[in-house]
Tab-separated table of C-alpha atoms in Angstrom:
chain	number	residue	atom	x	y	z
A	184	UNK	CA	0.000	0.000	0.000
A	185	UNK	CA	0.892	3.694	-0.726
A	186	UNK	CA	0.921	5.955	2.042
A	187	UNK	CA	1.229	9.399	-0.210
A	188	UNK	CA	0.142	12.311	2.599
A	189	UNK	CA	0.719	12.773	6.023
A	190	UNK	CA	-2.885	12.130	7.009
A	191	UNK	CA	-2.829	8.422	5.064
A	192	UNK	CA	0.419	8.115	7.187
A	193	UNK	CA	-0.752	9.346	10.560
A	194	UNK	CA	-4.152	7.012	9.972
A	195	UNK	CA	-2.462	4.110	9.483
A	196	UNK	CA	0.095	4.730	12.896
A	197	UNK	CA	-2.629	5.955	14.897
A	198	UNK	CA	-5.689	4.336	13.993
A	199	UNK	CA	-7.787	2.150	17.137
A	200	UNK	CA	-8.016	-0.581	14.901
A	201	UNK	CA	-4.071	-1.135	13.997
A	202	UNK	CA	-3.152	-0.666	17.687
A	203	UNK	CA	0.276	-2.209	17.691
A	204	UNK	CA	4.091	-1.240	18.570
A	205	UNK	CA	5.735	0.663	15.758
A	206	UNK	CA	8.605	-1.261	14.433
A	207	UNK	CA	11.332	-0.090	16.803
A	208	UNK	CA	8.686	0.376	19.693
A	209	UNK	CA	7.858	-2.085	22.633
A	210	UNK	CA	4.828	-0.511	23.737
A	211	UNK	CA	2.181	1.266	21.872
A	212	UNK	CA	2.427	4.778	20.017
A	213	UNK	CA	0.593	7.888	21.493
A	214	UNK	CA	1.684	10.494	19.624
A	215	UNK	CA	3.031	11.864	15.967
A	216	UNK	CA	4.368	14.829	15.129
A	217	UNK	CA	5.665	16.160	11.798
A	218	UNK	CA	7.764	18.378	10.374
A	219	UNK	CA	7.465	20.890	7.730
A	220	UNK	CA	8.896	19.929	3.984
A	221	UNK	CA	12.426	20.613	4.186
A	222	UNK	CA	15.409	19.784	1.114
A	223	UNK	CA	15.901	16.507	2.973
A	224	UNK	CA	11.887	15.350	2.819
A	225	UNK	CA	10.464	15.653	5.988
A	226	UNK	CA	10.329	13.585	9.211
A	227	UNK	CA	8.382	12.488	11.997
A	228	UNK	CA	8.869	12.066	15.649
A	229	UNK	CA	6.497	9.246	17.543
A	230	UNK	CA	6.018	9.185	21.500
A	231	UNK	CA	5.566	5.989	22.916
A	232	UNK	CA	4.245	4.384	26.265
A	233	UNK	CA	8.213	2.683	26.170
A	234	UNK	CA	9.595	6.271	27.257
A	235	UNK	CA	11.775	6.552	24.189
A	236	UNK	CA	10.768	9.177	21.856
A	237	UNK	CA	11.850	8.390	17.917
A	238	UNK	CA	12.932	10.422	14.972
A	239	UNK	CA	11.849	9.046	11.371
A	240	UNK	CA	11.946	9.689	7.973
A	241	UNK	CA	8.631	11.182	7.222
A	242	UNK	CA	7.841	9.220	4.154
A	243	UNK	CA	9.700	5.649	4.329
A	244	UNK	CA	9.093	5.610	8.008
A	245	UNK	CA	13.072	4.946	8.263
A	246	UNK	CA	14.215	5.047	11.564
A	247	UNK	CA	17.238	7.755	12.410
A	248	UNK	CA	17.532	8.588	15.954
A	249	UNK	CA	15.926	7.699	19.479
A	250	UNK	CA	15.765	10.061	22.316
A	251	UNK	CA	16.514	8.753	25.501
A	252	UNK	CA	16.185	10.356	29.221
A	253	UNK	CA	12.680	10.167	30.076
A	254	UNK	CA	11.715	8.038	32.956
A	255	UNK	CA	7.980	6.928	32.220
A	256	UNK	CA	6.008	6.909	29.203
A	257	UNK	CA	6.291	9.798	26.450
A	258	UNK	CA	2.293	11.006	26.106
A	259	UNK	CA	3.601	13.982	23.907
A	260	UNK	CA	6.080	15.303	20.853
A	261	UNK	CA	6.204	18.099	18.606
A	262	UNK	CA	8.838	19.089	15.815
A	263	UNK	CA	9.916	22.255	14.365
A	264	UNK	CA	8.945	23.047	10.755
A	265	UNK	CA	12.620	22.511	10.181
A	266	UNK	CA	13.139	19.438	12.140
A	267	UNK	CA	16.225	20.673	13.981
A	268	UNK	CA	14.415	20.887	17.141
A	269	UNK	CA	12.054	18.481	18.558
A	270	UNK	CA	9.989	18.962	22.034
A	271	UNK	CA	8.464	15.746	24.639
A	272	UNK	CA	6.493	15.315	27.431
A	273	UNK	CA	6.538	12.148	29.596
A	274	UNK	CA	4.888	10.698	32.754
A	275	UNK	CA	8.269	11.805	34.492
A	276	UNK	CA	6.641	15.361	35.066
A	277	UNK	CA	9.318	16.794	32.181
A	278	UNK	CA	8.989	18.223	29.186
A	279	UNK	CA	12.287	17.872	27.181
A	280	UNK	CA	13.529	20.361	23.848
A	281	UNK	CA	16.216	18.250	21.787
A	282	UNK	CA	18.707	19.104	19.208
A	283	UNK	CA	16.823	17.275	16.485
A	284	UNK	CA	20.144	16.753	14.564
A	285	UNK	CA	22.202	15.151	16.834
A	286	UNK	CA	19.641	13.869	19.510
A	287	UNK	CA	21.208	15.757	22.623
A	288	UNK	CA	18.982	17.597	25.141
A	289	UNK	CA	18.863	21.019	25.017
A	290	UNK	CA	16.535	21.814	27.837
A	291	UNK	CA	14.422	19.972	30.498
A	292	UNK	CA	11.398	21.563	32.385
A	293	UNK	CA	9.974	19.894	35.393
């Protein structure tokens, strides 16, 4: 199957029917976020109950980069237009800002 748009892409992922990890994932997704068309494509970042945020290639679904330092569950992401920053939220009480690029933290907010 062709997944051709963001929305085909994010129905598929997050649909109630297809509830299942994400290849990469050990527990279920929560959350997608994507970025803005850049000269590179565009990507996508997925929270996950496994407390390990991950970076993708918006339109293979390739995996690049997993963010790790959250202690509980990831219930929200976000990602700049540009996909050089990317933003979480976990069950931890923080809220984490990463350097998209090379996966350090940048910030953490408790």
């Amino acid at each position: 199957m062709a997944l051709n748009t963001r929305k085909n892409f994010a129905s598929v992922f997050c649909s109630r029917q297809h509830r299942q990890p994400a290849n990469g994932h050990t527990r279920p997704v929560v959350d997608l976020a994507f970025s803005g068309f850049t000269e590179k494509g565009y990507f996508l970042i997925s929270a996950c109950k496994d407390g390990k945020p991950m970076m993708r290639q918006g339109d293979t679904g390739d995996w690049l980069g997993t963010f790790e330092g959250h202690k509980g569950a990831v219930w929200g992401v976000a990602l700049s237009q540009d996909a050089s920053k990317a933003a979480s939220g976990a069950a931890d009480f923080i809220a984490k800002v990463w350097d998209a690029v090379t996966g350090e933290e940048i910030h953490s907010f408790q």
